[in-house]
C-alpha cells in the first residue's frame, strides 16, 4: 500500500473494483445482464446526492433487437459494432420535467417546484444533476461486477427525436454494459497529475 | 442482506461508506482536511472514465481566509454559514481549454485536439465530462472517510469572474469537505423508485 492509499478508508479491493482496475470495455462476453442486476445498481446509487434531491436521471434499457436497431444509426460509426454486440445498452438521459416530482422528493420546501419554472434554468439543473448521477451509475455498474462502456459519440438530437418524441428528455450518455469479452481493453491512457488538476488558494 | 444487495460484488461496508450511509453534511467538526487526503482522493478518482480521456475537471481548494472571503458573497444566503465553517471548500470547475492536453492524454489519435476546435462543442464536452468527474470526486471524498456538502446555489458568473478571470474555467459545483459536526444531517429525503427511473424497451 502506498502512502497515498493509506489516507483512504475504502478497502483496497473496493478501490480496485471501482477505480484502479476498472476499465472501459470495448467488447463483451455473451453473459446476459439481468434486470435484477440493474435494479440492485439503482437501489445502491439512488442515494447519491443531487441539488435539492432533484434526481433527474432517467435510464432506458435497450433489450430488444428492435430497440437496439433504432439506436445504431444515431451512433458514430466506430461505436456501432460494440453496441450491437453488448449484452445491454442503456440510454442515460436528463428529465427536463423533473420539477413535477419536487413536492414528493423535496417535501421540506413546499414551493420547490416553482423555483424551476424557467425552462432554461430547469434544463441546466436537469443536465448537471443527471450527469452527476451518471457518474454514480457507472460506479454502481462496476459495483455489480460488470464493465461499462460509456459513449458520447452520437447524434443527440437524433436519439432524442427517436426515443423521446415528447421533448421532455435529453440524452447525455449511452453506455454498453456487460462482462468484458476478448481484447476488451485498449492500453490504459495517461492521467493528469495532481498539480495539473488541483490548485490551492 | 436483501436479495437486491446480493447481486452486488462490492462489499457491504464499501456500499455503506459510499452510498447507503453517506450523507450530505451541513455542519463540520474542526478536524482539518489535509492536502494528503485530497491527493489520495485524486489518485483514486483520476481513473474514472471521461470521453476520449478528456479529464476536464479542475479543482480549486480554498484554504486561506482570504480565498474563502472571496467566495462567500457569490453564494446563496443559506449556503454561507456552513461554507464559512467547513474545514475545506473546493470549487469544481470545467476547463474549457482541456483540448490543449489532448496530444498528451489521447496519444492514440494525433488529431484529437482538432475535434474540439469549436468553442461551443468544447464547452459542452468540458461541462459534461467535468460533471461526471465531480460524481467520482464526491465518492472519492467519501472513500477518504470524509463527508461532502455539495452546493449549486451560487452566482456562477460571479464566481467565474472572481476566480477565473481568464475565462477558461466554468464553475459547476462548490463543495464543503470535512468530518461531520453536530446535527450535520437533515432527515433523509425520499428517492425515486426503480420504475420511476428505469424503462425497458
Short mmCIF file of C-alpha atoms in Angstrom, two decimals:
data_model
loop_
_atom_site.label_atom_id
_atom_site.label_comp_id
_atom_site.label_asym_id
_atom_site.label_seq_id
_atom_site.Cartn_x
_atom_site.Cartn_y
_atom_site.Cartn_z
CA UNK A 1 0.00 0.00 0.00
CA UNK A 2 1.39 3.41 -0.90
CA UNK A 3 1.38 6.38 1.48
CA UNK A 4 -1.36 7.89 -0.64
CA UNK A 5 -3.61 4.85 -0.45
CA UNK A 6 -3.25 4.73 3.33
CA UNK A 7 -5.16 8.02 3.54
CA UNK A 8 -8.26 6.19 2.32
CA UNK A 9 -10.82 4.35 4.41
CA UNK A 10 -12.29 2.44 1.46
CA UNK A 11 -10.74 -1.04 1.34
CA UNK A 12 -8.22 -1.84 -1.39
CA UNK A 13 -10.48 -4.42 -3.06
CA UNK A 14 -13.26 -1.87 -3.46
CA UNK A 15 -10.77 0.73 -4.74
CA UNK A 16 -9.63 -1.76 -7.39
CA UNK A 17 -13.18 -2.76 -8.37
CA UNK A 18 -14.43 0.80 -8.79
CA UNK A 19 -11.38 2.70 -9.98
CA UNK A 20 -7.87 1.27 -10.10
CA UNK A 21 -8.53 -1.91 -12.06
CA UNK A 22 -11.85 -0.98 -13.67
CA UNK A 23 -11.64 -0.32 -17.40
CA UNK A 24 -13.89 0.90 -20.19
CA UNK A 25 -14.91 -2.25 -22.09
CA UNK A 26 -15.00 -2.33 -25.87
CA UNK A 27 -16.03 -5.97 -26.27
CA UNK A 28 -18.35 -8.09 -24.12
CA UNK A 29 -18.93 -11.74 -23.32
CA UNK A 30 -22.32 -13.37 -24.10
CA UNK A 31 -23.30 -13.49 -20.42
CA UNK A 32 -26.60 -11.60 -20.03
CA UNK A 33 -27.10 -8.60 -17.74
CA UNK A 34 -30.30 -9.14 -15.77
CA UNK A 35 -32.96 -6.68 -14.68
CA UNK A 36 -32.19 -7.79 -11.12
CA UNK A 37 -28.61 -6.58 -11.51
CA UNK A 38 -29.71 -3.18 -12.79
CA UNK A 39 -32.28 -2.95 -10.01
CA UNK A 40 -29.54 -3.64 -7.46
CA UNK A 41 -27.40 -0.93 -9.04
CA UNK A 42 -30.31 1.51 -8.82
CA UNK A 43 -31.00 0.63 -5.18
CA UNK A 44 -27.36 1.46 -4.41
CA UNK A 45 -26.73 4.59 -6.45
CA UNK A 46 -30.10 6.23 -5.83
CA UNK A 47 -28.56 7.51 -2.57
CA UNK A 48 -26.03 9.71 -4.38
CA UNK A 49 -26.55 13.45 -3.82
CA UNK A 50 -28.30 15.82 -6.25
CA UNK A 51 -29.21 19.51 -5.86
CA UNK A 52 -32.37 19.70 -3.77
CA UNK A 53 -32.75 15.95 -4.32
CA UNK A 54 -33.80 16.54 -7.93
CA UNK A 55 -32.88 13.04 -9.19
CA UNK A 56 -33.37 13.94 -12.87
CA UNK A 57 -31.60 10.88 -14.35
CA UNK A 58 -33.79 8.59 -16.45
CA UNK A 59 -32.50 5.30 -17.83
CA UNK A 60 -33.80 3.50 -20.89
CA UNK A 61 -32.58 -0.10 -21.17
CA UNK A 62 -32.46 -1.31 -24.75
CA UNK A 63 -33.08 -5.07 -24.56
CA UNK A 64 -34.98 -5.94 -27.71
CA UNK A 65 -33.33 -6.18 -31.11
CA UNK A 66 -35.87 -3.64 -32.38
CA UNK A 67 -34.90 -1.06 -29.74
CA UNK A 68 -31.19 -1.59 -30.40
CA UNK A 69 -31.76 -1.14 -34.15
CA UNK A 70 -33.41 2.24 -33.52
CA UNK A 71 -30.27 3.47 -31.75
CA UNK A 72 -27.50 2.28 -34.04
CA UNK A 73 -27.94 4.80 -36.91
CA UNK A 74 -27.51 7.68 -34.45
CA UNK A 75 -24.15 6.44 -33.15
CA UNK A 76 -20.81 7.38 -34.63
CA UNK A 77 -19.58 4.63 -36.95
CA UNK A 78 -16.89 3.49 -34.50
CA UNK A 79 -19.42 2.90 -31.71
CA UNK A 80 -21.87 0.70 -33.67
CA UNK A 81 -20.30 -2.77 -33.69
CA UNK A 82 -19.64 -2.88 -29.94
CA UNK A 83 -23.12 -1.54 -29.19
CA UNK A 84 -24.68 -4.21 -31.41
CA UNK A 85 -22.68 -6.85 -29.55
CA UNK A 86 -23.12 -5.67 -25.92
CA UNK A 87 -25.49 -7.68 -23.66
CA UNK A 88 -27.24 -4.48 -22.58
CA UNK A 89 -27.30 -0.86 -23.76
CA UNK A 90 -28.53 1.98 -21.56
CA UNK A 91 -29.56 5.46 -22.66
CA UNK A 92 -28.85 7.89 -19.82
CA UNK A 93 -30.99 11.00 -20.11
CA UNK A 94 -31.99 14.09 -18.14
CA UNK A 95 -35.68 14.57 -17.35
CA UNK A 96 -36.31 18.26 -18.02
CA UNK A 97 -39.69 17.92 -16.29
CA UNK A 98 -38.11 16.66 -13.05
CA UNK A 99 -39.64 19.59 -11.18
CA UNK A 100 -43.02 17.84 -11.29
CA UNK A 101 -41.58 15.48 -8.66
CA UNK A 102 -40.31 18.21 -6.31
CA UNK A 103 -43.30 18.11 -3.92
CA UNK A 104 -42.58 14.41 -3.42
CA UNK A 105 -38.77 14.42 -3.34
CA UNK A 106 -38.24 17.74 -1.50
CA UNK A 107 -41.25 17.98 0.81
CA UNK A 108 -39.38 20.26 3.25
CA UNK A 109 -39.82 23.19 0.84
CA UNK A 110 -43.41 23.21 -0.48
CA UNK A 111 -42.68 25.78 -3.22
CA UNK A 112 -39.58 23.97 -4.52
CA UNK A 113 -41.29 23.19 -7.81
CA UNK A 114 -41.77 26.90 -8.56
CA UNK A 115 -38.03 27.58 -8.34
CA UNK A 116 -37.69 25.63 -11.58
CA UNK A 117 -40.44 27.39 -13.54
CA UNK A 118 -37.94 28.79 -16.07
CA UNK A 119 -37.27 26.12 -18.75
CA UNK A 120 -33.64 27.15 -19.32
CA UNK A 121 -32.78 27.05 -15.61
CA UNK A 122 -34.62 23.74 -15.34
CA UNK A 123 -32.74 22.20 -18.23
CA UNK A 124 -29.32 23.25 -16.92
CA UNK A 125 -30.21 21.83 -13.49
CA UNK A 126 -31.51 18.62 -15.08
CA UNK A 127 -28.36 18.12 -17.14
CA UNK A 128 -25.90 18.89 -14.34
CA UNK A 129 -27.59 16.66 -11.79
CA UNK A 130 -28.36 13.82 -14.19
CA UNK A 131 -24.69 13.85 -15.20
CA UNK A 132 -23.61 13.58 -11.55
CA UNK A 133 -25.98 10.61 -11.29
CA UNK A 134 -24.41 9.04 -14.40
CA UNK A 135 -21.07 9.18 -12.59
CA UNK A 136 -22.66 7.34 -9.65
CA UNK A 137 -24.36 4.89 -12.04
CA UNK A 138 -21.09 3.91 -13.75
CA UNK A 139 -19.54 3.10 -10.37
CA UNK A 140 -22.74 1.24 -9.45
CA UNK A 141 -22.44 -0.92 -12.57
CA UNK A 142 -18.87 -1.71 -11.55
CA UNK A 143 -20.15 -2.50 -8.03
CA UNK A 144 -22.18 -5.29 -9.64
CA UNK A 145 -19.02 -6.77 -11.15
CA UNK A 146 -19.91 -5.51 -14.63
CA UNK A 147 -17.95 -3.38 -17.05
CA UNK A 148 -19.33 -0.23 -18.60
CA UNK A 149 -18.52 1.23 -22.00
CA UNK A 150 -19.71 4.86 -21.96
CA UNK A 151 -20.22 6.70 -25.25
CA UNK A 152 -20.86 10.33 -26.09
CA UNK A 153 -20.13 9.95 -29.81
CA UNK A 154 -23.70 10.15 -31.15
CA UNK A 155 -26.28 12.48 -32.67
CA UNK A 156 -28.08 13.57 -29.50
CA UNK A 157 -30.87 15.36 -31.34
CA UNK A 158 -31.48 12.24 -33.41
CA UNK A 159 -31.67 10.00 -30.32
CA UNK A 160 -33.97 12.46 -28.55
CA UNK A 161 -36.33 12.60 -31.54
CA UNK A 162 -36.34 8.79 -31.86
CA UNK A 163 -36.73 7.84 -28.19
CA UNK A 164 -38.18 10.96 -26.51
CA UNK A 165 -40.60 12.48 -29.04
CA UNK A 166 -42.45 14.32 -26.26
CA UNK A 167 -39.37 16.51 -25.80
CA UNK A 168 -39.05 16.04 -22.05
CA UNK A 169 -35.79 14.04 -22.02
CA UNK A 170 -32.28 14.92 -23.22
CA UNK A 171 -29.86 12.07 -23.78
CA UNK A 172 -26.45 12.73 -22.21
CA UNK A 173 -24.53 9.46 -22.44
CA UNK A 174 -25.12 5.98 -23.85
CA UNK A 175 -23.47 3.02 -22.15
CA UNK A 176 -22.81 -0.58 -23.08
CA UNK A 177 -22.91 -2.88 -20.07
CA UNK A 178 -21.73 -6.44 -19.59
CA UNK A 179 -18.89 -8.76 -18.68
CA UNK A 180 -15.78 -7.90 -20.69
CA UNK A 181 -15.05 -10.08 -23.73
CA UNK A 182 -11.83 -10.86 -25.56
CA UNK A 183 -9.43 -7.96 -26.06
CA UNK A 184 -11.88 -5.71 -24.22
CA UNK A 185 -9.37 -3.04 -23.26
CA UNK A 186 -7.25 -0.53 -25.08
CA UNK A 187 -3.96 0.38 -23.38
CA UNK A 188 -4.55 2.47 -20.28
CA UNK A 189 -4.32 6.16 -21.16
CA UNK A 190 -2.31 8.69 -19.12
CA UNK A 191 -3.97 10.64 -16.35
CA UNK A 192 -3.28 14.23 -15.36
CA UNK A 193 -1.12 14.75 -12.28
CA UNK A 194 -2.44 16.25 -9.05
CA UNK A 195 -0.65 19.52 -9.78
CA UNK A 196 -2.37 19.80 -13.17
CA UNK A 197 -5.82 19.35 -11.66
CA UNK A 198 -5.70 20.90 -8.18
CA UNK A 199 -4.65 24.41 -7.12
CA UNK A 200 -4.77 25.77 -3.58
CA UNK A 201 -5.61 29.34 -2.59
CA UNK B 1 -28.55 -8.76 3.10
CA UNK B 2 -31.50 -8.26 0.79
CA UNK B 3 -31.93 -10.14 -2.49
CA UNK B 4 -31.07 -6.90 -4.25
CA UNK B 5 -27.82 -6.38 -2.37
CA UNK B 6 -26.72 -9.93 -3.12
CA UNK B 7 -26.50 -9.01 -6.82
CA UNK B 8 -23.57 -6.72 -5.96
CA UNK B 9 -19.90 -7.66 -5.78
CA UNK B 10 -18.91 -4.54 -3.82
CA UNK B 11 -18.72 -5.40 -0.13
CA UNK B 12 -21.42 -4.14 2.23
CA UNK B 13 -19.05 -1.88 4.17
CA UNK B 14 -17.99 -0.09 0.99
CA UNK B 15 -21.63 0.22 -0.11
CA UNK B 16 -22.44 1.87 3.21
CA UNK B 17 -19.42 4.19 3.11
CA UNK B 18 -20.08 5.42 -0.42
CA UNK B 19 -23.86 5.35 -0.72
CA UNK B 20 -26.18 3.81 1.84
CA UNK B 21 -24.96 5.57 4.97
CA UNK B 22 -23.20 8.53 3.37
CA UNK B 23 -24.98 11.83 3.82
CA UNK B 24 -24.64 15.42 2.68
CA UNK B 25 -23.11 17.27 5.63
CA UNK B 26 -24.35 20.70 6.67
CA UNK B 27 -22.06 21.16 9.68
CA UNK B 28 -18.46 20.06 10.18
CA UNK B 29 -16.09 19.27 13.04
CA UNK B 30 -12.88 21.28 13.49
CA UNK B 31 -10.71 18.41 12.29
CA UNK B 32 -8.66 19.65 9.32
CA UNK B 33 -8.72 18.10 5.85
CA UNK B 34 -5.14 17.68 4.68
CA UNK B 35 -3.64 18.09 1.23
CA UNK B 36 -2.51 14.47 1.57
CA UNK B 37 -6.14 13.36 1.86
CA UNK B 38 -7.14 15.30 -1.25
CA UNK B 39 -4.14 13.93 -3.09
CA UNK B 40 -5.19 10.40 -2.17
CA UNK B 41 -8.70 11.13 -3.44
CA UNK B 42 -7.27 12.42 -6.71
CA UNK B 43 -5.01 9.38 -7.12
CA UNK B 44 -8.11 7.18 -6.77
CA UNK B 45 -10.73 9.02 -8.82
CA UNK B 46 -8.43 10.07 -11.65
CA UNK B 47 -9.09 6.59 -13.10
CA UNK B 48 -12.78 7.32 -13.70
CA UNK B 49 -13.77 7.37 -17.38
CA UNK B 50 -14.22 10.52 -19.49
CA UNK B 51 -14.93 10.90 -23.22
CA UNK B 52 -11.64 10.41 -25.08
CA UNK B 53 -9.89 10.74 -21.72
CA UNK B 54 -10.58 14.49 -21.65
CA UNK B 55 -10.28 14.89 -17.85
CA UNK B 56 -11.56 18.50 -17.88
CA UNK B 57 -12.23 18.78 -14.12
CA UNK B 58 -10.17 21.40 -12.29
CA UNK B 59 -10.31 21.78 -8.52
CA UNK B 60 -9.54 24.94 -6.56
CA UNK B 61 -9.10 24.32 -2.83
CA UNK B 62 -9.94 27.38 -0.75
CA UNK B 63 -7.72 27.13 2.34
CA UNK B 64 -6.90 30.71 3.28
CA UNK B 65 -9.40 33.02 4.96
CA UNK B 66 -8.86 35.48 2.12
CA UNK B 67 -9.82 32.94 -0.53
CA UNK B 68 -12.90 31.88 1.43
CA UNK B 69 -13.97 35.51 1.80
CA UNK B 70 -13.84 35.98 -1.98
CA UNK B 71 -16.33 33.13 -2.43
CA UNK B 72 -18.94 33.88 0.22
CA UNK B 73 -20.68 36.86 -1.44
CA UNK B 74 -21.41 34.74 -4.52
CA UNK B 75 -23.19 32.00 -2.55
CA UNK B 76 -26.88 31.96 -1.81
CA UNK B 77 -27.55 33.24 1.69
CA UNK B 78 -28.41 29.78 3.04
CA UNK B 79 -25.05 28.34 1.93
CA UNK B 80 -22.78 30.95 3.55
CA UNK B 81 -22.58 29.97 7.22
CA UNK B 82 -21.74 26.32 6.58
CA UNK B 83 -19.17 27.29 3.95
CA UNK B 84 -17.51 29.70 6.37
CA UNK B 85 -17.36 26.91 8.95
CA UNK B 86 -16.21 23.96 6.79
CA UNK B 87 -12.57 22.78 7.15
CA UNK B 88 -12.12 22.88 3.38
CA UNK B 89 -14.07 24.28 0.42
CA UNK B 90 -13.49 23.10 -3.15
CA UNK B 91 -14.54 24.85 -6.34
CA UNK B 92 -15.17 22.22 -9.01
CA UNK B 93 -14.85 23.69 -12.48
CA UNK B 94 -14.65 22.63 -16.13
CA UNK B 95 -11.52 23.57 -18.09
CA UNK B 96 -12.85 24.78 -21.46
CA UNK B 97 -9.28 24.66 -22.80
CA UNK B 98 -8.89 20.96 -21.95
CA UNK B 99 -8.22 20.21 -25.63
CA UNK B 100 -4.71 21.62 -25.24
CA UNK B 101 -3.94 18.41 -23.29
CA UNK B 102 -5.34 16.00 -25.89
CA UNK B 103 -1.97 15.15 -27.52
CA UNK B 104 -0.79 14.06 -24.07
CA UNK B 105 -3.93 12.32 -22.73
CA UNK B 106 -5.13 10.75 -26.00
CA UNK B 107 -1.92 9.99 -27.91
CA UNK B 108 -3.59 7.23 -29.92
CA UNK B 109 -5.34 9.83 -32.08
CA UNK B 110 -2.86 12.56 -33.04
CA UNK B 111 -5.55 14.94 -34.36
CA UNK B 112 -7.80 14.60 -31.27
CA UNK B 113 -7.23 18.22 -30.33
CA UNK B 114 -8.70 19.44 -33.63
CA UNK B 115 -12.02 17.67 -32.95
CA UNK B 116 -12.60 20.26 -30.24
CA UNK B 117 -11.79 23.36 -32.29
CA UNK B 118 -15.37 24.67 -31.98
CA UNK B 119 -15.73 26.55 -28.65
CA UNK B 120 -19.38 25.58 -28.13
CA UNK B 121 -18.72 21.87 -28.70
CA UNK B 122 -15.66 22.12 -26.47
CA UNK B 123 -17.59 23.77 -23.65
CA UNK B 124 -20.41 21.21 -23.72
CA UNK B 125 -17.82 18.39 -23.66
CA UNK B 126 -15.93 20.08 -20.83
CA UNK B 127 -19.06 20.53 -18.72
CA UNK B 128 -20.41 17.02 -19.26
CA UNK B 129 -17.14 15.27 -18.54
CA UNK B 130 -16.13 17.50 -15.63
CA UNK B 131 -19.54 16.80 -14.09
CA UNK B 132 -19.02 13.04 -14.42
CA UNK B 133 -15.68 13.57 -12.67
CA UNK B 134 -17.40 15.54 -9.90
CA UNK B 135 -19.58 12.49 -9.30
CA UNK B 136 -16.43 10.36 -8.99
CA UNK B 137 -14.81 13.02 -6.77
CA UNK B 138 -17.71 13.05 -4.29
CA UNK B 139 -17.41 9.28 -3.89
CA UNK B 140 -13.65 9.68 -3.61
CA UNK B 141 -14.06 12.14 -0.74
CA UNK B 142 -16.31 9.60 0.97
CA UNK B 143 -13.65 6.94 0.31
CA UNK B 144 -11.34 9.01 2.50
CA UNK B 145 -13.86 8.86 5.36
CA UNK B 146 -14.90 12.47 4.82
CA UNK B 147 -18.31 14.00 4.24
CA UNK B 148 -19.09 16.25 1.33
CA UNK B 149 -21.61 19.09 1.21
CA UNK B 150 -22.18 19.89 -2.48
CA UNK B 151 -23.73 23.23 -3.46
CA UNK B 152 -25.08 24.59 -6.72
CA UNK B 153 -26.84 27.57 -5.14
CA UNK B 154 -24.46 30.34 -6.24
CA UNK B 155 -23.88 33.03 -8.85
CA UNK B 156 -21.73 31.07 -11.29
CA UNK B 157 -20.85 34.11 -13.42
CA UNK B 158 -19.73 35.93 -10.28
CA UNK B 159 -17.51 33.05 -9.16
CA UNK B 160 -16.03 32.68 -12.66
CA UNK B 161 -15.21 36.41 -12.83
CA UNK B 162 -13.66 36.34 -9.34
CA UNK B 163 -11.61 33.15 -9.59
CA UNK B 164 -11.18 32.55 -13.33
CA UNK B 165 -10.73 35.99 -14.91
CA UNK B 166 -9.01 34.48 -17.95
CA UNK B 167 -12.33 32.92 -18.93
CA UNK B 168 -11.05 29.38 -19.39
CA UNK B 169 -12.87 27.76 -16.42
CA UNK B 170 -16.58 27.39 -15.67
CA UNK B 171 -17.55 26.58 -12.08
CA UNK B 172 -20.10 23.76 -11.88
CA UNK B 173 -20.36 22.83 -8.20
CA UNK B 174 -18.86 24.05 -4.91
CA UNK B 175 -18.33 21.54 -2.12
CA UNK B 176 -17.66 21.74 1.58
CA UNK B 177 -15.49 18.89 2.82
CA UNK B 178 -14.77 17.63 6.33
CA UNK B 179 -15.77 15.36 9.15
CA UNK B 180 -19.44 15.88 10.03
CA UNK B 181 -20.19 18.10 13.02
CA UNK B 182 -23.16 18.26 15.37
CA UNK B 183 -26.58 17.92 13.76
CA UNK B 184 -24.87 17.56 10.39
CA UNK B 185 -27.77 15.84 8.63
CA UNK B 186 -31.26 16.78 7.61
CA UNK B 187 -33.76 13.92 7.52
CA UNK B 188 -33.07 11.60 4.63
CA UNK B 189 -35.18 12.63 1.63
CA UNK B 190 -37.21 10.16 -0.45
CA UNK B 191 -35.69 8.57 -3.53
CA UNK B 192 -37.48 7.71 -6.76
CA UNK B 193 -38.40 4.05 -7.26
CA UNK B 194 -36.79 1.87 -9.91
CA UNK B 195 -39.96 2.03 -12.02
CA UNK B 196 -39.87 5.84 -12.00
CA UNK B 197 -36.27 5.93 -13.22
CA UNK B 198 -35.81 2.91 -15.47
CA UNK B 199 -37.82 1.83 -18.52
CA UNK B 200 -37.04 -1.17 -20.72
CA UNK B 201 -37.55 -1.37 -24.48
#
